[in-house]
XYZ file of C-alpha atoms in Angstrom:
765
model
C 41.577 54.711 -4.561
C 38.127 53.198 -5.080
C 39.265 51.631 -8.335
C 42.276 50.060 -6.610
C 40.041 48.726 -3.837
C 37.719 47.169 -6.408
C 40.674 45.542 -8.190
C 41.880 44.308 -4.813
C 38.505 42.672 -4.148
C 38.564 40.865 -7.501
C 42.107 39.653 -6.820
C 41.091 38.518 -3.357
C 38.196 36.474 -4.744
C 40.525 34.707 -7.166
C 43.340 34.273 -4.638
C 41.012 32.808 -1.992
C 38.757 30.957 -4.430
C 38.593 27.862 -2.229
C 37.303 29.999 0.648
C 34.942 31.841 -1.710
C 33.651 28.508 -3.019
C 33.107 27.055 0.446
C 31.067 30.088 1.583
C 29.205 30.000 -1.734
C 28.321 26.313 -1.295
C 27.193 26.750 2.307
C 25.005 29.752 1.430
C 23.654 28.029 -1.691
C 22.833 24.817 0.182
C 21.207 26.579 3.123
C 19.102 29.020 1.090
C 18.346 26.478 -1.654
C 17.100 23.865 0.766
C 14.988 26.411 2.634
C 13.435 27.983 -0.469
C 12.977 24.674 -2.300
C 11.225 22.895 0.540
C 9.125 25.963 1.408
C 8.078 26.319 -2.245
C 7.078 22.666 -2.607
C 3.790 22.919 -0.717
C 2.467 26.092 -2.433
C 3.527 24.807 -5.871
C 1.766 21.488 -5.323
C -1.417 23.145 -4.073
C -1.376 25.711 -6.882
C -1.006 22.930 -9.475
C -3.978 20.975 -8.175
C -6.104 24.103 -7.748
C -5.444 24.989 -11.391
C -6.331 21.405 -12.292
C -9.709 21.771 -10.568
C -10.399 25.290 -11.838
C -12.971 24.319 -14.514
C -14.064 21.099 -12.849
C -17.524 20.500 -11.412
C -18.252 21.244 -7.732
C -21.135 18.807 -7.202
C -22.271 15.521 -8.660
C -25.959 14.631 -8.356
C -27.104 11.028 -8.544
C -30.433 9.232 -8.363
C -31.449 5.693 -9.244
C -34.108 6.930 -11.680
C -31.740 9.252 -13.573
C -32.272 12.840 -14.804
C -34.223 14.252 -17.707
C -33.436 17.366 -19.742
C -36.175 19.193 -17.815
C -34.507 18.270 -14.529
C -31.278 19.841 -15.741
C -33.089 22.988 -16.907
C -34.633 23.297 -13.456
C -31.155 23.118 -11.952
C -29.909 25.843 -14.297
C -32.659 28.131 -12.998
C -31.378 27.741 -9.437
C -29.608 30.896 -8.208
C -26.520 29.064 -6.937
C -25.934 27.050 -10.128
C -23.458 28.470 -12.612
C -23.600 25.517 -15.013
C -25.031 21.990 -15.095
C -24.885 19.185 -17.630
C -25.972 15.570 -17.693
C -23.692 12.590 -18.110
C -24.238 8.959 -19.047
C -22.286 6.183 -17.352
C -22.308 2.476 -18.195
C -20.096 -0.244 -16.668
C -18.978 -3.108 -18.884
C -17.067 -6.365 -18.232
C -14.616 -6.423 -21.122
C -12.637 -9.674 -20.691
C -12.681 -13.150 -19.156
C -10.768 -11.918 -16.082
C -13.832 -9.931 -15.005
C -12.053 -6.631 -15.531
C -14.445 -3.713 -15.751
C -14.345 -0.489 -17.759
C -16.590 2.488 -17.168
C -17.976 4.177 -20.282
C -18.534 7.910 -19.751
C -20.252 10.416 -22.024
C -18.994 13.905 -22.799
C -20.079 16.854 -24.931
C -16.896 18.886 -25.215
C -14.262 16.915 -23.230
C -13.169 20.038 -21.330
C -13.310 18.089 -18.056
C -10.459 15.866 -19.241
C -6.752 16.698 -19.290
C -5.133 15.427 -22.494
C -1.950 13.441 -21.774
C -1.222 12.415 -25.362
C -2.969 12.352 -28.740
C -6.020 14.504 -29.517
C -9.695 14.840 -28.678
C -12.266 12.751 -30.651
C -13.772 14.189 -33.812
C -16.285 11.423 -34.604
C -18.567 8.929 -32.823
C -16.087 6.084 -33.462
C -13.205 7.807 -31.674
C -12.701 7.629 -27.921
C -10.451 8.737 -25.103
C -9.079 6.292 -22.529
C -7.553 6.684 -19.076
C -3.848 7.287 -19.459
C -2.698 3.848 -18.263
C -5.059 1.692 -20.336
C -4.470 1.603 -24.107
C -2.114 3.168 -26.625
C -3.125 5.663 -29.279
C -4.296 3.925 -32.448
C -5.446 0.729 -30.732
C -8.954 -0.512 -31.464
C -11.480 -1.504 -28.796
C -14.686 -3.497 -29.200
C -17.389 -2.603 -26.678
C -20.324 -4.957 -27.193
C -22.683 -3.258 -24.736
C -26.423 -3.024 -25.340
C -26.681 0.621 -24.243
C -23.996 1.743 -26.713
C -24.881 2.485 -30.351
C -21.473 1.810 -31.918
C -19.275 -1.125 -30.889
C -15.953 -0.596 -32.662
C -13.798 2.318 -31.525
C -10.285 3.641 -32.055
C -8.250 5.305 -29.294
C -7.220 8.831 -30.335
C -6.127 10.221 -26.972
C -5.185 9.337 -23.422
C -6.445 11.515 -20.579
C -6.433 12.216 -16.880
C -9.333 13.707 -14.963
C -9.621 15.626 -11.678
C -12.368 13.125 -10.881
C -9.733 10.389 -10.582
C -6.552 11.677 -8.914
C -5.609 8.239 -7.578
C -5.489 4.845 -9.260
C -8.909 4.081 -7.778
C -11.463 4.659 -10.562
C -14.462 3.750 -8.427
C -16.616 0.820 -7.366
C -19.082 -1.239 -9.383
C -21.464 -4.157 -8.892
C -19.844 -6.008 -11.814
C -16.763 -8.229 -12.018
C -14.395 -7.912 -9.086
C -16.087 -4.740 -7.869
C -13.333 -2.388 -9.063
C -13.272 -0.125 -12.144
C -10.032 -0.978 -13.983
C -10.084 1.897 -16.503
C -12.516 4.262 -18.169
C -13.269 5.433 -21.696
C -14.853 8.712 -22.774
C -16.989 9.098 -25.907
C -19.613 11.389 -27.442
C -22.979 11.164 -25.698
C -24.671 10.437 -29.062
C -23.303 6.901 -28.711
C -25.539 6.172 -25.698
C -28.982 4.548 -26.032
C -30.300 5.846 -22.709
C -33.330 8.054 -22.187
C -32.182 9.661 -18.944
C -28.809 10.886 -17.734
C -27.113 8.768 -15.064
C -25.875 11.771 -13.094
C -25.586 15.538 -13.339
C -22.427 17.590 -12.841
C -22.940 21.041 -11.325
C -20.695 24.094 -11.185
C -21.775 26.606 -8.512
C -21.030 30.271 -7.972
C -17.850 30.155 -5.895
C -15.020 32.694 -5.888
C -12.753 30.519 -3.734
C -10.140 28.104 -5.032
C -10.163 24.349 -4.444
C -8.232 24.226 -1.157
C -9.295 27.582 0.245
C -10.694 27.269 3.773
C -13.968 28.928 2.724
C -14.495 26.861 -0.424
C -16.574 24.162 1.276
C -18.573 26.752 3.246
C -19.983 27.940 -0.078
C -20.410 24.351 -1.326
C -22.312 23.267 1.790
C -24.676 26.238 1.451
C -25.258 25.354 -2.204
C -26.018 21.727 -1.317
C -28.778 22.880 1.039
C -30.419 24.786 -1.800
C -30.213 21.649 -3.979
C -31.392 18.503 -0.907
C -34.534 17.096 -3.370
C -35.828 13.833 -2.037
C -34.125 10.774 -3.495
C -31.158 12.743 -4.898
C -27.692 12.035 -3.537
C -25.287 14.983 -3.726
C -21.532 14.399 -3.777
C -18.859 17.096 -3.611
C -15.074 17.026 -4.078
C -14.614 15.573 -0.618
C -16.037 12.352 -2.068
C -13.285 12.193 -4.716
C -10.761 9.599 -3.642
C -7.486 11.306 -2.722
C -8.765 14.901 -2.782
C -8.568 15.465 0.984
C -5.597 13.145 1.440
C -3.545 15.216 -1.009
C -4.147 18.328 1.098
C -3.114 16.427 4.235
C 0.036 15.123 2.517
C 1.000 18.641 1.460
C 0.393 19.841 5.018
C 3.020 17.370 6.225
C 5.505 18.675 3.648
C 4.833 22.250 4.776
C 5.228 21.296 8.437
C 8.640 19.764 7.719
C 9.558 22.844 5.675
C 8.777 25.084 8.642
C 11.288 23.343 10.912
C 14.128 21.457 9.204
C 15.538 24.231 6.942
C 16.086 26.527 9.920
C 18.894 24.201 11.015
C 20.571 24.607 7.640
C 20.346 28.396 7.827
C 21.778 28.547 11.369
C 24.702 26.271 10.512
C 25.395 28.286 7.359
C 25.470 31.534 9.378
C 27.803 30.017 11.971
C 30.304 28.717 9.426
C 30.183 31.930 7.391
C 30.937 33.968 10.512
C 33.932 31.747 11.263
C 35.229 31.948 7.703
C 34.933 35.731 7.453
C 36.563 36.184 10.860
C 39.484 34.056 9.784
C 39.776 35.917 6.476
C 40.069 39.285 8.205
C 42.514 37.900 10.763
C 44.767 36.563 7.994
C 44.980 39.974 6.355
C 46.187 42.008 9.349
C 49.309 43.039 7.424
C 47.307 44.249 4.432
C 44.838 46.108 6.640
C 47.693 47.749 8.519
C 49.392 48.749 5.226
C 46.190 50.291 3.813
C 45.571 52.119 7.084
C 49.138 53.486 7.072
C 48.684 54.670 3.468
C 45.729 56.812 4.503
C 42.733 54.688 3.626
C 39.730 55.306 5.845
C 38.446 52.557 8.072
C 35.161 52.215 6.162
C 37.056 52.030 2.865
C 39.157 49.184 4.239
C 36.141 47.428 5.764
C 34.149 47.845 2.538
C 36.389 45.250 0.901
C 35.122 42.581 3.271
C 31.530 43.820 3.149
C 31.558 43.696 -0.644
C 33.325 40.318 -0.641
C 30.691 38.939 1.726
C 27.836 40.467 -0.279
C 29.133 39.135 -3.603
C 29.503 35.573 -2.337
C 26.103 35.826 -0.654
C 24.428 37.240 -3.746
C 25.728 34.529 -6.052
C 25.172 31.801 -3.468
C 21.603 32.909 -2.807
C 20.680 33.401 -6.469
C 22.065 30.022 -7.487
C 20.824 28.240 -4.363
C 17.279 29.616 -4.420
C 16.967 29.191 -8.191
C 18.075 25.563 -8.048
C 16.055 24.953 -4.894
C 12.696 26.187 -6.219
C 13.249 24.522 -9.596
C 14.502 21.144 -8.371
C 13.135 20.352 -4.900
C 9.410 20.967 -5.615
C 9.687 18.780 -8.713
C 11.348 15.967 -6.724
C 8.725 16.162 -3.964
C 5.851 16.396 -6.452
C 7.112 13.467 -8.531
C 7.393 11.412 -5.358
C 3.701 12.001 -4.642
C 2.826 11.371 -8.278
C 3.589 7.718 -7.577
C 0.341 7.732 -5.587
C -1.644 10.469 -7.309
C -2.525 11.020 -10.981
C -1.786 14.688 -11.524
C -0.596 16.970 -14.358
C 2.866 18.485 -14.592
C 3.914 20.791 -11.779
C 3.107 24.485 -12.203
C 6.112 26.462 -11.005
C 5.792 29.853 -9.318
C 8.573 32.473 -9.128
C 8.520 32.812 -5.303
C 10.209 36.200 -5.167
C 9.301 36.354 -1.478
C 11.539 33.388 -0.635
C 14.355 34.826 -2.745
C 14.073 38.144 -0.909
C 13.924 36.476 2.529
C 16.963 34.317 1.781
C 18.919 37.208 0.259
C 18.232 39.494 3.208
C 18.988 36.804 5.785
C 22.165 35.611 4.102
C 23.392 39.144 3.294
C 22.801 40.411 6.809
C 24.497 37.378 8.343
C 27.591 37.501 6.119
C 28.024 41.287 6.178
C 27.404 41.298 9.920
C 30.038 38.569 10.207
C 32.426 40.759 8.219
C 31.596 43.739 10.448
C 32.248 41.752 13.638
C 35.507 40.467 12.171
C 36.676 43.957 11.125
C 35.621 46.028 14.104
C 38.338 44.822 16.493
C 41.173 44.886 13.980
C 40.276 48.389 12.721
C 40.571 49.679 16.273
C 44.191 48.539 16.333
C 46.892 51.034 15.339
C 48.716 50.350 12.009
C 52.088 49.750 13.730
C 50.665 46.785 15.616
C 48.835 45.452 12.552
C 52.067 45.525 10.566
C 53.545 43.090 13.041
C 52.410 39.475 12.765
C 49.847 38.304 15.255
C 51.451 36.437 18.102
C 50.605 32.742 18.070
C 48.341 31.473 20.781
C 50.485 30.373 23.678
C 50.143 26.904 25.062
C 48.936 26.578 28.633
C 48.711 23.768 31.060
C 45.279 22.226 30.833
C 43.199 20.652 33.557
C 43.748 17.109 32.271
C 47.503 17.467 32.842
C 46.829 17.743 36.565
C 45.118 14.337 36.530
C 48.365 12.405 36.474
C 47.042 8.826 36.351
C 45.096 9.728 33.193
C 47.549 12.125 31.538
C 50.579 9.881 31.933
C 48.839 7.076 30.090
C 48.348 9.183 26.947
C 50.803 8.949 24.079
C 52.865 11.949 23.023
C 50.766 12.484 19.896
C 47.530 12.293 21.864
C 48.865 14.824 24.390
C 49.604 17.238 21.534
C 46.105 16.726 20.143
C 44.385 17.406 23.466
C 46.565 20.487 24.125
C 45.815 21.905 20.671
C 42.062 21.437 21.087
C 42.179 23.547 24.246
C 44.710 25.923 22.693
C 42.390 26.694 19.784
C 39.222 26.582 21.852
C 37.065 28.789 19.616
C 37.892 26.904 16.427
C 37.401 23.549 18.164
C 34.096 24.682 19.645
C 32.773 25.872 16.283
C 33.827 22.580 14.668
C 32.019 20.649 17.375
C 28.892 22.823 17.025
C 28.917 22.461 13.237
C 29.285 18.677 13.370
C 26.740 18.525 16.184
C 24.147 20.329 14.057
C 24.787 18.198 10.959
C 24.795 14.916 12.896
C 21.604 15.966 14.669
C 19.962 16.689 11.314
C 21.056 13.342 9.903
C 19.775 11.440 12.924
C 16.498 13.332 12.678
C 16.262 12.362 9.021
C 17.095 8.689 9.590
C 14.772 8.563 12.597
C 11.916 10.143 10.669
C 12.397 7.811 7.730
C 12.306 4.807 10.029
C 9.275 6.212 11.846
C 7.423 6.685 8.562
C 8.187 3.545 6.586
C 7.586 1.161 9.508
C 4.153 2.544 10.387
C 2.448 0.522 7.666
C 3.851 -2.830 8.805
C 3.156 -2.042 12.446
C -0.487 -1.119 11.835
C -1.553 -3.667 9.250
C 0.468 -6.740 10.228
C 1.207 -6.453 13.948
C -1.800 -4.571 15.348
C -4.437 -5.642 12.812
C -4.072 -9.422 12.668
C -6.986 -10.157 10.327
C -6.703 -10.498 6.548
C -9.970 -8.999 5.303
C -13.231 -7.496 6.414
C -16.743 -7.518 5.004
C -19.513 -4.951 5.311
C -22.777 -6.753 6.093
C -26.464 -5.895 6.273
C -27.969 -5.430 9.763
C -28.870 -8.681 11.496
C -27.099 -10.655 8.772
C -26.948 -14.377 9.413
C -23.922 -15.669 7.518
C -22.354 -19.077 8.020
C -18.635 -18.599 7.360
C -17.817 -22.169 8.390
C -18.884 -23.392 4.942
C -15.873 -21.620 3.429
C -12.702 -23.693 3.978
C -10.669 -20.611 2.932
C -11.777 -18.798 6.112
C -9.954 -19.819 9.300
C -11.831 -17.597 11.716
C -14.293 -14.692 11.839
C -15.449 -12.065 14.329
C -18.604 -9.950 14.073
C -18.227 -6.372 15.292
C -20.232 -3.178 15.408
C -18.241 -0.149 14.245
C -19.403 3.456 14.013
C -17.920 6.932 14.252
C -18.584 9.243 17.196
C -17.215 12.612 18.321
C -14.949 13.052 21.329
C -15.648 16.079 23.489
C -12.609 18.330 23.681
C -10.850 21.338 22.212
C -9.940 19.470 19.017
C -12.643 18.302 16.630
C -11.705 14.661 17.101
C -13.700 11.731 15.759
C -13.275 8.174 16.942
C -14.394 4.771 15.663
C -16.079 2.776 18.413
C -15.630 -0.983 18.011
C -17.891 -3.462 19.811
C -16.812 -7.106 19.360
C -19.346 -9.936 19.501
C -17.066 -11.858 21.818
C -14.501 -9.982 23.935
C -12.354 -13.074 24.455
C -11.854 -13.462 20.678
C -10.849 -9.859 20.035
C -7.140 -10.410 20.701
C -7.039 -12.953 17.849
C -7.883 -10.181 15.387
C -6.585 -6.963 16.966
C -3.511 -6.734 19.202
C -4.285 -4.520 22.187
C -1.116 -3.660 24.098
C 0.701 -0.766 25.719
C 3.383 0.540 23.338
C 6.025 1.250 25.977
C 5.625 -1.802 28.234
C 4.288 -4.234 25.575
C 1.770 -5.372 28.212
C -1.329 -7.016 26.758
C -4.611 -5.227 27.476
C -7.882 -7.023 28.189
C -11.318 -5.565 27.514
C -14.013 -5.926 30.204
C -17.299 -4.351 31.293
C -15.629 -1.882 33.685
C -14.337 0.543 31.090
C -12.915 1.061 27.619
C -9.574 0.871 25.831
C -8.595 3.866 23.679
C -5.780 4.317 21.174
C -2.669 6.276 22.069
C -3.245 9.281 19.814
C -6.669 9.919 21.410
C -5.101 9.813 24.854
C -2.296 12.185 23.851
C -4.546 14.786 22.209
C -6.994 14.827 25.132
C -4.318 14.391 27.836
C -5.936 11.217 29.144
C -4.396 8.583 31.382
C -5.584 5.232 32.688
C -8.559 5.659 35.100
C -9.458 9.042 33.560
C -12.819 9.514 31.840
C -13.321 10.151 28.131
C -16.480 11.956 27.017
C -18.242 10.781 23.845
C -21.024 12.727 22.125
C -23.661 10.364 20.712
C -26.061 10.971 17.814
C -28.689 12.542 20.077
C -26.028 15.058 21.223
C -25.847 13.481 24.674
C -22.523 13.355 26.549
C -21.462 9.884 27.697
C -18.575 9.420 30.128
C -16.511 6.245 29.859
C -13.689 5.138 32.153
C -10.351 4.543 30.405
C -9.003 1.150 31.493
C -6.182 0.969 28.971
C -4.297 2.892 26.262
C -3.305 0.750 23.292
C -0.685 1.145 20.574
C -2.133 2.372 17.265
C -0.911 4.511 14.372
C -3.738 5.035 11.871
C -7.150 6.487 12.791
C -8.604 6.585 16.304
C -10.404 3.722 17.988
C -12.277 3.025 21.202
C -12.851 -0.615 22.163
C -15.848 -1.380 24.371
C -17.673 -4.527 25.438
C -21.180 -5.277 24.151
C -22.862 -5.024 27.563
C -21.196 -1.714 28.436
C -22.042 -0.217 25.029
C -25.732 -1.140 25.348
C -25.762 0.220 28.891
C -24.176 3.567 27.911
C -25.456 4.061 24.351
C -28.157 1.899 22.765
C -28.817 -1.481 21.225
C -27.072 -2.191 17.924
C -26.654 -4.602 15.011
C -23.298 -5.955 13.898
C -22.285 -4.295 10.623
C -18.771 -5.656 9.944
C -17.109 -9.037 10.137
C -13.339 -9.477 10.482
C -11.886 -12.459 8.627
C -8.726 -14.526 8.916
C -8.025 -16.266 5.610
C -5.823 -18.982 4.216
C -6.809 -18.079 0.641
C -7.567 -14.497 -0.346
C -9.550 -15.535 -3.438
C -12.484 -16.286 -1.158
C -13.380 -12.574 -1.231
C -14.733 -13.093 -4.765
C -17.042 -15.839 -3.503
C -18.195 -13.711 -0.571
C -19.524 -11.069 -2.967
C -22.176 -13.547 -3.995
C -23.530 -13.646 -0.450
C -26.763 -11.577 -0.399
C -26.037 -10.151 3.062
C -22.508 -8.996 2.244
C -22.383 -5.467 0.823
C -18.650 -5.276 0.115
C -15.363 -6.927 0.993
C -11.856 -5.531 1.300
C -8.454 -7.099 1.827
C -6.328 -5.536 4.537
C -3.344 -5.859 2.176
C -5.033 -3.430 -0.244
C -5.393 -0.850 2.529
C -1.779 -1.453 3.563
C -0.537 -0.990 0.003
C -2.340 2.325 -0.434
C -1.214 3.646 2.937
C 2.340 2.422 2.332
C 2.531 4.328 -0.969
C 1.480 7.520 0.778
C 3.983 7.163 3.618
C 6.780 6.191 1.238
C 6.326 9.535 -0.508
C 6.940 11.311 2.773
C 9.896 9.014 3.443
C 11.396 10.047 0.100
C 11.281 13.692 1.167
C 13.046 12.750 4.387
C 15.693 11.009 2.295
C 16.366 14.352 0.604
C 16.860 15.862 4.062
C 19.362 13.117 4.931
C 21.353 13.646 1.733
C 21.347 17.417 2.185
C 22.438 17.046 5.804
C 25.287 14.789 4.718
C 26.391 17.267 2.059
C 26.256 20.098 4.581
C 28.321 18.034 7.038
C 30.969 17.456 4.378
C 31.148 21.157 3.461
C 31.300 22.206 7.119
C 34.084 19.732 7.886
C 36.087 20.743 4.849
C 35.687 24.462 5.465
C 36.655 24.313 9.139
C 39.565 21.954 8.495
C 40.759 24.218 5.692
C 40.645 27.207 8.047
C 42.590 25.191 10.587
C 45.410 24.524 8.096
C 45.515 28.120 6.893
C 45.584 29.394 10.449
C 48.471 27.109 11.414
C 50.438 26.928 8.186
C 53.577 28.255 9.897
C 53.296 25.617 12.590
C 52.854 22.822 10.021
C 55.790 24.116 7.940
C 57.958 24.055 11.084
C 57.106 20.390 11.661
C 58.070 19.580 8.077
C 61.385 21.425 8.487
C 62.043 19.468 11.674
C 61.790 16.223 9.706
C 58.166 15.082 10.030
C 56.919 13.560 6.781
C 53.668 14.593 5.061
C 51.659 11.728 6.531
C 52.774 12.528 10.083
C 51.879 16.206 9.637
C 48.484 15.257 8.153
C 47.779 12.931 11.066
C 48.714 15.738 13.459
C 45.777 17.779 12.068
C 43.522 14.777 11.390
C 43.588 13.635 15.017
C 42.186 16.990 16.117
C 39.464 16.792 13.445
C 38.538 13.267 14.485
C 38.479 14.246 18.141
C 36.154 17.204 17.467
C 34.072 15.057 15.109
C 33.508 12.400 17.755
C 32.528 14.977 20.389
C 30.246 16.690 17.842
C 28.623 13.372 16.958
C 27.973 12.653 20.634
C 26.159 15.939 21.193
C 24.525 15.657 17.765
C 22.955 12.314 18.626
C 21.543 13.820 21.798
C 20.137 16.852 19.970
C 18.845 14.669 17.117
C 16.969 12.464 19.586
C 14.965 15.379 20.976
C 14.658 17.223 17.669
C 13.255 14.116 15.955
C 10.600 13.846 18.672
C 9.758 17.513 18.176
C 9.424 17.107 14.392
C 7.256 14.000 14.845
C 4.897 15.984 17.088
C 4.575 18.559 14.315
C 4.015 16.044 11.513
C 1.482 13.877 13.333
C -2.172 14.669 12.747
C -5.269 13.846 14.774
C -5.611 10.496 13.012
C -2.005 9.644 12.256
C 0.819 8.704 14.612
C 4.422 7.800 13.789
C 6.809 5.287 15.349
C 8.090 7.048 18.449
C 11.453 5.357 19.003
C 14.597 5.868 16.920
C 15.988 2.479 15.954
C 19.633 1.569 16.577
C 20.452 1.571 12.861
C 19.603 5.282 12.593
C 22.310 6.002 15.178
C 24.763 3.699 13.423
C 24.171 5.247 9.997
C 24.593 8.754 11.404
C 27.867 7.920 13.145
C 29.316 6.041 10.182
C 28.416 8.711 7.608
C 29.803 11.563 9.690
C 33.056 9.701 10.320
C 33.330 8.789 6.630
C 32.905 12.452 5.699
C 35.605 13.358 8.218
C 37.987 10.770 6.740
C 37.305 12.018 3.193
C 38.008 15.603 4.243
C 41.270 14.612 5.911
C 42.349 12.730 2.785
C 41.661 15.805 0.650
C 43.528 18.055 3.080
C 46.481 15.669 3.126
C 47.248 16.644 -0.457
C 47.038 20.321 0.453
C 49.468 19.804 3.316
C 51.881 18.128 0.906
C 51.895 21.309 -1.193
C 52.836 23.635 1.684
C 55.846 25.745 0.687
C 58.010 25.715 3.823
C 60.134 28.726 2.792
C 57.136 30.950 2.048
C 55.244 29.806 5.142
C 58.158 30.512 7.477
C 58.963 33.974 6.136
C 58.727 36.633 8.826
C 56.183 39.422 8.530
C 58.880 41.854 9.630
């Protein structure tokens, strides 16, 4: 008997292969999306931690340099595991004032080889991966370098440069364009420029306790005149961790929707499968098969489809999604290839969840039928009888409906459970799509909002205290505003830091920075009565207008300031205060920054020649860097949108397919009565469209609140997203869902055409 049951299961899989495939796809998509997105964060962190495994922990710098004895003294320190000196020389290598940094190395182990090989002689060098090709020759006519003619034998990346920013310099345009690495014997310097130190630390790069050990080591190394830098000073090191945090936060919320929808549709499909096979179940029961033997067919069927769906889904998910996410961030960061991990835990979680849901669905579907006596099972299930619905009692409305529309409305209420599940499925998918579109809009528009609408200046310059600079002599500068800017701590549960900005002239501030309420668009004016804070600060500390914000100054004193306005802002936290109020509450100050409005950005090169200007930066450069980072997150959201769309298509197809199977006798009757294939297809399609539209309506409502919830999770203390979903996100969601519904109905039209009327109308008796 067991052998016959097994054969029966195999036949059932082949006979109902479309059903098997639909469950397989839903399980694979749900588990694959969950596992893939959950694996992305750990894989990315693991890759970068491996990248930093042999890299230095501290970099020591002094203007006088380091001798061999200095390095030996460091090696005798108890916290130092290894230390070695390094030469660095900057060199302007062309007429465009482009700068290369020449770096010494003993064994090159700090550099990750991208292509080629490591140098074997003093005339061979390595270059940063985006500079020169292998075999090219470079002439470096620098007085501190022994040789001048070199050949490129390898291209490299380094954990010291994980973004395209290779550092600052006092030469050329102030930016390092690329770097070269050569043997230290090529340098004609008596003292090392800096020293790289590896300390005793058992924790990995992004472990919470890693910097606790580093900070303790720095205290045991704080000689006078020596500046100590750690990995937090590497451009992009902390930002990468924050970017991965956002991926992990999305992964903790979005995939749950996919899992819940998959469970719902699987339950519906298994219930329908068992209901279809009443005659077979009754026959097996009459032949003496035990109830558990009969039910085992559906348990095994459910387990097989779940097993294959989970294995394929999770395997594809953890192999594909982390790579897509990682490659998206590699547009901003310079990192090695992704290190994959097996993630058996996610496979086990998905397998258990999916198996329990499908087998439980099979159990629920079987339990009622197995209680029924065989004689009743051997009779066909009576069709659901039509009843008068409430709308029929509303005569002025009901009488205006066409005959076809009346049939559609009656059938929706006649098959209430199927209609409800269709609506719930579409509702979930539409809600996910709206969340995705809303998030993408919220992310990609932040950059423009912050750097072009709120910040209305073109550049800023860091200046020496009490600097007296006449900007009117530069025709390229339209206007300027001196400000004092410094970072202070806000008292509260969160460790929140805020940049306090004091403008020289309050009346000129609105020319450079737009202060306005985000919801009302009302302009805010700064005065001596209180301060204006940015929205994220207010939200974190639950502050409203006329409340008091407490700032901790550098002498650890608490200063209370009245909040007179809350302004729109998306990046970092700011507090705007008048000069008189700042001096009254804090202390006297010197302006340290000047905001500039330009008509020609090339003036920044001229400003570097000013003795009182320390550095200049274009706001467009900051916007470009921030935009790249947010676009990476937007790309991940795009994956969510595509996956949501695919899930919507599968859900629609599966439920519509069940609908046809469930009512095949009814459809065959219509065809016998003379309705053509198109009329029969429209009969079903109208119900699908009706349920789709209702599902979209509820989905948009759910998506609106769910998007707000996800935004709250993604936002950090210093980063806020656009709060409102734009109209196009709603339009795209509606159009895509309807298009999927139309495509499904077109596919099902061809299935309806193939209905065999004779077979469908045969009596069970």
